[in-house]
Each structure stands twice: as C-alpha cells, then as structure tokens.
CSV table of C-alpha atoms in Angstrom, one decimal:
chain,number,residue,atom,x,y,z
A,53,MET,CA,-36.5,15.1,-17.9
A,54,GLY,CA,-33.4,17.2,-18.3
A,55,ASP,CA,-33.2,20.2,-20.6
A,56,ASP,CA,-31.5,19.5,-23.9
A,57,ALA,CA,-27.7,19.6,-23.3
A,58,GLY,CA,-28.2,21.1,-20.0
A,59,ASP,CA,-27.4,18.5,-17.4
A,60,LEU,CA,-23.8,18.0,-18.0
A,61,LEU,CA,-22.8,21.6,-18.6
A,62,ALA,CA,-22.5,22.5,-14.9
A,63,LEU,CA,-20.4,19.4,-14.2
A,64,SER,CA,-16.7,18.9,-14.0
A,65,PRO,CA,-15.0,16.2,-16.1
A,66,ASP,CA,-14.8,14.0,-13.0
A,67,GLU,CA,-18.5,14.5,-12.3
A,68,ILE,CA,-19.4,13.6,-15.9
A,69,LEU,CA,-17.1,10.6,-15.8
A,70,ALA,CA,-18.8,9.4,-12.6
A,71,ARG,CA,-22.0,9.1,-14.6
A,72,VAL,CA,-20.5,6.8,-17.2
A,73,ARG,CA,-21.2,3.1,-16.7
A,74,PHE,CA,-18.3,1.3,-18.2
A,75,ASP,CA,-18.8,-2.4,-18.9
A,76,SER,CA,-16.9,-5.3,-17.3
A,77,ALA,CA,-14.0,-4.7,-19.6
A,78,GLY,CA,-13.9,-1.0,-18.6
A,79,LEU,CA,-15.2,0.2,-21.9
A,80,VAL,CA,-18.2,2.2,-23.2
A,81,PRO,CA,-19.4,2.4,-26.8
A,82,ALA,CA,-19.1,5.8,-28.4
A,83,ILE,CA,-20.9,6.9,-31.5
A,84,ALA,CA,-19.4,9.6,-33.7
A,85,GLN,CA,-21.8,11.7,-35.6
A,86,ASP,CA,-20.9,14.5,-38.0
A,87,SER,CA,-22.2,17.7,-36.4
A,88,THR,CA,-23.0,19.3,-39.8
A,89,SER,CA,-24.3,16.5,-42.0
A,90,ARG,CA,-25.7,14.5,-39.1
A,91,GLN,CA,-24.3,11.3,-40.7
A,92,VAL,CA,-23.3,8.6,-38.3
A,93,LEU,CA,-19.6,8.1,-38.9
A,94,MET,CA,-18.5,5.2,-36.7
A,95,LEU,CA,-18.8,3.3,-33.5
A,96,ALA,CA,-15.7,2.9,-31.3
A,97,TRP,CA,-14.9,2.3,-27.7
A,98,MET,CA,-13.6,4.4,-24.8
A,99,ASN,CA,-12.0,3.5,-21.5
A,100,GLU,CA,-11.8,6.0,-18.7
A,101,GLU,CA,-8.6,7.4,-20.0
A,102,ALA,CA,-9.9,7.8,-23.6
A,103,PHE,CA,-13.1,9.5,-22.2
A,104,ARG,CA,-11.0,11.9,-20.1
A,105,ALA,CA,-8.6,12.7,-23.0
A,106,THR,CA,-11.6,13.4,-25.3
A,107,MET,CA,-13.0,15.9,-22.8
A,108,THR,CA,-9.8,17.6,-22.1
A,109,THR,CA,-8.2,17.7,-25.6
A,110,ARG,CA,-11.5,18.0,-27.6
A,111,ARG,CA,-10.1,15.5,-30.0
A,112,ALA,CA,-12.0,12.2,-30.2
A,113,THR,CA,-9.8,9.6,-28.5
A,114,TYR,CA,-10.8,6.0,-28.3
A,115,PHE,CA,-9.5,2.7,-26.9
A,116,SER,CA,-8.5,0.2,-29.6
A,117,ARG,CA,-9.6,-3.2,-28.5
A,118,SER,CA,-7.4,-4.9,-31.1
A,119,ARG,CA,-4.3,-3.0,-30.2
A,120,GLN,CA,-5.2,-2.6,-26.5
A,121,ARG,CA,-4.1,1.0,-26.4
A,122,LEU,CA,-5.4,4.5,-26.6
A,123,TRP,CA,-6.0,5.7,-30.1
A,124,VAL,CA,-6.3,9.4,-31.0
A,125,LYS,CA,-8.5,9.4,-34.1
A,126,GLY,CA,-6.5,10.6,-37.0
A,127,GLU,CA,-3.1,10.2,-35.3
A,128,THR,CA,-1.7,8.5,-38.4
A,129,SER,CA,-4.3,9.3,-41.1
A,130,GLY,CA,-4.7,13.0,-40.2
A,131,ASN,CA,-8.5,12.4,-40.3
A,132,SER,CA,-9.1,13.7,-36.8
A,133,GLN,CA,-12.4,14.5,-35.1
A,134,GLN,CA,-12.9,17.8,-33.3
A,135,VAL,CA,-15.5,17.2,-30.7
A,136,VAL,CA,-18.2,19.8,-30.6
A,137,GLN,CA,-20.5,18.1,-28.1
A,138,LEU,CA,-20.4,15.1,-25.9
A,139,ARG,CA,-23.6,13.4,-24.8
A,140,LEU,CA,-24.4,10.5,-22.5
A,141,ASP,CA,-27.5,8.4,-22.9
A,142,CYS,CA,-30.2,8.0,-20.2
A,143,ASP,CA,-28.4,5.2,-18.4
A,144,GLY,CA,-24.9,6.3,-19.0
A,145,ASP,CA,-23.7,3.3,-20.9
A,146,ALA,CA,-23.4,4.9,-24.3
A,147,VAL,CA,-21.7,8.1,-25.5
A,148,LEU,CA,-22.6,10.3,-28.5
A,149,LEU,CA,-19.9,12.6,-29.9
A,150,LEU,CA,-20.9,15.3,-32.3
A,151,VAL,CA,-17.8,16.0,-34.3
A,152,GLU,CA,-16.2,18.0,-37.1
A,153,GLN,CA,-14.6,15.3,-39.2
A,154,GLN,CA,-11.4,16.0,-41.0
A,155,GLY,CA,-11.3,13.9,-44.2
A,156,SER,CA,-13.1,10.6,-44.1
A,157,ALA,CA,-13.9,8.7,-40.9
A,158,CYS,CA,-13.4,5.2,-42.2
A,159,HIS,CA,-10.0,3.6,-42.9
A,160,THR,CA,-11.6,2.3,-46.2
A,161,GLY,CA,-11.7,5.8,-47.5
A,162,GLU,CA,-15.5,6.0,-47.2
A,163,GLN,CA,-16.8,9.0,-45.4
A,164,SER,CA,-18.6,6.8,-42.8
A,165,CYS,CA,-17.8,3.3,-41.6
A,166,PHE,CA,-21.4,2.5,-42.3
A,167,ASP,CA,-21.1,3.4,-46.0
A,168,VAL,CA,-19.6,0.0,-46.9
A,169,GLY,CA,-22.9,-1.9,-46.8
A,170,GLY,CA,-26.6,-1.4,-46.3
A,171,ALA,CA,-29.9,-2.9,-47.2
A,172,ASP,CA,-33.2,-1.3,-47.6
A,173,VAL,CA,-35.8,-3.3,-45.6
A,174,ARG,CA,-38.8,-1.3,-46.5
B,221,MET,CA,-15.1,0.5,-51.5
B,222,GLY,CA,-18.7,-0.6,-51.9
B,223,ASP,CA,-21.4,1.6,-53.4
B,224,ASP,CA,-23.6,3.3,-50.9
B,225,ALA,CA,-26.2,0.8,-49.7
B,226,GLY,CA,-25.3,-1.5,-52.5
B,227,ASP,CA,-23.4,-4.4,-51.0
B,228,LEU,CA,-26.1,-5.9,-48.8
B,229,LEU,CA,-29.0,-5.5,-51.2
B,230,ALA,CA,-28.2,-8.6,-53.2
B,231,LEU,CA,-27.7,-10.8,-50.1
B,232,SER,CA,-30.2,-13.0,-48.3
B,233,PRO,CA,-30.8,-12.5,-44.5
B,234,ASP,CA,-28.5,-15.5,-43.8
B,235,GLU,CA,-25.7,-14.0,-45.9
B,236,ILE,CA,-26.1,-10.6,-44.2
B,237,LEU,CA,-26.0,-12.3,-40.8
B,238,ALA,CA,-22.8,-14.1,-41.8
B,239,ARG,CA,-21.1,-10.8,-42.0
B,240,VAL,CA,-22.0,-9.7,-38.5
B,241,ARG,CA,-19.3,-10.2,-35.9
B,242,PHE,CA,-21.1,-10.8,-32.6
B,243,ASP,CA,-19.0,-10.4,-29.5
B,244,SER,CA,-18.1,-13.1,-27.0
B,245,ALA,CA,-21.6,-12.7,-25.4
B,246,GLY,CA,-23.2,-13.1,-28.8
B,247,LEU,CA,-24.2,-9.5,-29.1
B,248,VAL,CA,-23.6,-6.6,-31.4
B,249,PRO,CA,-24.3,-2.9,-30.7
B,250,ALA,CA,-27.0,-1.3,-32.8
B,251,ILE,CA,-27.5,2.4,-33.2
B,252,ALA,CA,-31.0,3.6,-34.1
B,253,GLN,CA,-31.1,6.9,-36.1
B,254,ASP,CA,-34.3,8.7,-37.1
B,255,SER,CA,-34.4,8.5,-40.9
B,256,THR,CA,-36.0,11.9,-41.2
B,257,SER,CA,-34.5,14.1,-38.6
B,258,ARG,CA,-31.2,12.2,-38.6
B,259,GLN,CA,-31.2,12.4,-34.8
B,260,VAL,CA,-29.4,9.5,-33.1
B,261,LEU,CA,-32.1,8.0,-30.9
B,262,MET,CA,-30.5,5.2,-28.9
B,263,LEU,CA,-28.0,2.4,-28.7
B,264,ALA,CA,-29.1,-1.1,-27.9
B,265,TRP,CA,-27.9,-4.6,-28.5
B,266,MET,CA,-28.8,-7.4,-30.8
B,267,ASN,CA,-28.2,-11.1,-30.7
B,268,GLU,CA,-28.6,-13.3,-33.8
B,269,GLU,CA,-32.3,-13.8,-33.1
B,270,ALA,CA,-33.0,-10.1,-32.7
B,271,PHE,CA,-31.0,-9.3,-35.8
B,272,ARG,CA,-32.9,-11.9,-37.8
B,273,ALA,CA,-36.3,-10.7,-36.4
B,274,THR,CA,-35.4,-7.1,-37.3
B,275,MET,CA,-34.7,-8.0,-40.9
B,276,THR,CA,-37.8,-10.2,-41.3
B,277,THR,CA,-40.4,-8.1,-39.4
B,278,ARG,CA,-38.9,-4.7,-40.2
B,279,ARG,CA,-39.6,-3.7,-36.6
B,280,ALA,CA,-36.5,-2.9,-34.6
B,281,THR,CA,-35.9,-5.8,-32.2
B,282,TYR,CA,-33.2,-5.9,-29.6
B,283,PHE,CA,-31.8,-8.2,-26.9
B,284,SER,CA,-32.3,-6.8,-23.4
B,285,ARG,CA,-29.2,-7.4,-21.5
B,286,SER,CA,-30.9,-6.7,-18.2
B,287,ARG,CA,-33.9,-8.9,-18.8
B,288,GLN,CA,-31.9,-11.4,-21.0
B,289,ARG,CA,-34.7,-11.7,-23.5
B,290,LEU,CA,-35.8,-10.4,-26.9
B,291,TRP,CA,-37.3,-7.0,-26.8
B,292,VAL,CA,-39.4,-5.7,-29.7
B,293,LYS,CA,-39.0,-1.9,-29.4
B,294,GLY,CA,-42.4,-0.4,-28.4
B,295,GLU,CA,-44.0,-3.7,-27.4
B,296,THR,CA,-45.3,-2.1,-24.2
B,297,SER,CA,-45.0,1.6,-24.9
B,298,GLY,CA,-46.2,1.5,-28.5
B,299,ASN,CA,-43.2,3.6,-29.4
B,300,SER,CA,-42.0,1.2,-32.1
B,301,GLN,CA,-39.4,1.7,-34.8
B,302,GLN,CA,-40.1,0.8,-38.4
B,303,VAL,CA,-36.8,0.0,-40.0
B,304,VAL,CA,-36.1,1.7,-43.3
B,305,GLN,CA,-32.5,0.7,-43.7
B,306,LEU,CA,-30.1,-1.6,-42.0
B,307,ARG,CA,-26.4,-1.0,-42.4
B,308,LEU,CA,-23.3,-2.8,-41.1
B,309,ASP,CA,-20.0,-1.0,-40.5
B,310,CYS,CA,-16.7,-1.8,-42.2
B,311,ASP,CA,-15.7,-4.6,-39.9
B,312,GLY,CA,-19.2,-6.0,-39.2
B,313,ASP,CA,-19.2,-5.3,-35.5
B,314,ALA,CA,-21.7,-2.5,-35.3
B,315,VAL,CA,-25.2,-2.0,-36.8
B,316,LEU,CA,-26.9,1.2,-37.9
B,317,LEU,CA,-30.7,1.2,-38.2
B,318,LEU,CA,-32.4,4.1,-40.0
B,319,VAL,CA,-35.9,4.1,-38.5
B,320,GLU,CA,-39.2,5.8,-38.5
B,321,GLN,CA,-39.8,6.3,-34.8
B,322,GLN,CA,-43.3,6.2,-33.3
B,323,GLY,CA,-43.5,8.6,-30.4
B,324,SER,CA,-40.4,9.0,-28.3
B,325,ALA,CA,-37.5,6.6,-28.4
B,326,CYS,CA,-36.5,7.0,-24.7
B,327,HIS,CA,-38.3,5.6,-21.7
B,328,THR,CA,-37.8,8.9,-20.0
B,329,GLY,CA,-40.2,10.5,-22.5
B,330,GLU,CA,-37.3,12.4,-24.3
B,331,GLN,CA,-37.2,11.9,-28.1
B,332,SER,CA,-33.7,10.5,-27.9
B,333,CYS,CA,-31.9,8.7,-25.1
B,334,PHE,CA,-29.1,11.1,-25.7
B,335,ASP,CA,-31.3,14.1,-24.9
B,336,VAL,CA,-30.9,13.6,-21.1
B,337,GLY,CA,-27.5,15.1,-20.9
B,338,GLY,CA,-24.8,16.7,-23.0
B,339,ALA,CA,-21.9,19.1,-22.7
B,340,ASP,CA,-20.5,21.4,-25.2
B,341,VAL,CA,-16.8,21.0,-25.4
B,342,ARG,CA,-16.0,23.6,-28.0
C-alpha cells in the first residue's frame, strides 16, 4: 500500500502516463472533484494528449467524445478548473482531479453536472 | 435547471433507467463517494441489470468487465456499500452513488482506490 499521494510525486509526467491504462478507444474516465467543497463536479474523458496537457498546464483538459477533439475546460465559458492534485486509481484506469472550479462546472449552470437529478434510495 | 435531488424522486426505477445513456457495450461509469467524508472511493461500471439491482437492493452493484458478470460490492470482502443517494449527470452518461462504505473500498486495503497514488500539480 502506497502512502497517500506519495507514489506519483517522484515520477516524471512520462512515468505517470505509463501507469495509465487507456481503453480501446485510447480514453480514460476522469472525475473532477472540488478541492474545497469536495463536491463531485463532473465526469469527462482524457486521451493521452489531454492527460499530458492537464499535467503540464495544470488546467483540466479533456477529450470531447462528441466533438472528437481536445477540450480545455472553460475555454469558451471561462469556467476553468485549476488542478490541485491528480490521482490514479489502483489499476490505473480512472483519474481523479482535485480542482479549484471557476464558476459552475456544468453547462446547465448548475455547480455540478450531478446537480440535475438525484434520488434518495434510503 | 432542476432542483437539487428533486428530478428523479418522482420517477419509478424504469423511468430513471430510461434516462441512463449506456455506452455501446451497455455500460455506464459509476462513481462511489463516501456520503460522510465526501471522499471519492472508486469508479466502477454498471450495466442495466446492475443499475436496477442497485436501485432495488440499495447495495451498490456493479458489472465486472474483467469477469463479465454482476458484482455486488463486498460480496466476498464484506466491504459493502449502502447506497444513500443515486444521481445522474446532466446528459445521463455517468452515475454518482453516495454510499455508506463498510470497511475499505479498495481491494488493496486502502480506504479509496484513489489512495494508491497521487501527484500535487500546484
């Protein structure tokens, strides 16, 4: 078991990238979580280029599956995400970004994309 | 914009299911978040059967892509997830479960699957 946040700190971007298991379409799901409120804001997808851009620019950058191109979060809305921490899960096939969200994360105007509908099941 | 947690409450399981956009493999990614600590615990996948089972049993149930079968979280480890709230994102292609986690979520023994490696990028 690795120390919290320890394993990746000594690695270069290339070494971190080598641990990511992209799917057959070359994508990996990325969860954006507000680093302050801890609210889960959205789930998007990254290809290798988006992952590398996120690490180097520290701005969350995704791959738009509908537009089939790189998508810097907030590039049109201004609602960008400053990445504070990037985490991989235990088998490298999911990414968690802790971000400082400018404005709202969702194009609907809601703070989180998950604000649009929920059901208590308790 | 819908009220927080309001939209799905009036719907039946079938009506909620009709809003989910499963991918070409019949799967949707599901994020499990601890309802108390707000820690993101894991990302797994659901097919329609897993989604329906989660709603009806209130225990997080996923579809194991490696084993190609339904997987009730904690069925062998005992580390089950009681689902407190189920949310869909704005376009219905991601699920967020707020859960009460028994024991640790990750098979490595870490509390979260994202505890195994992170990098500060600030």
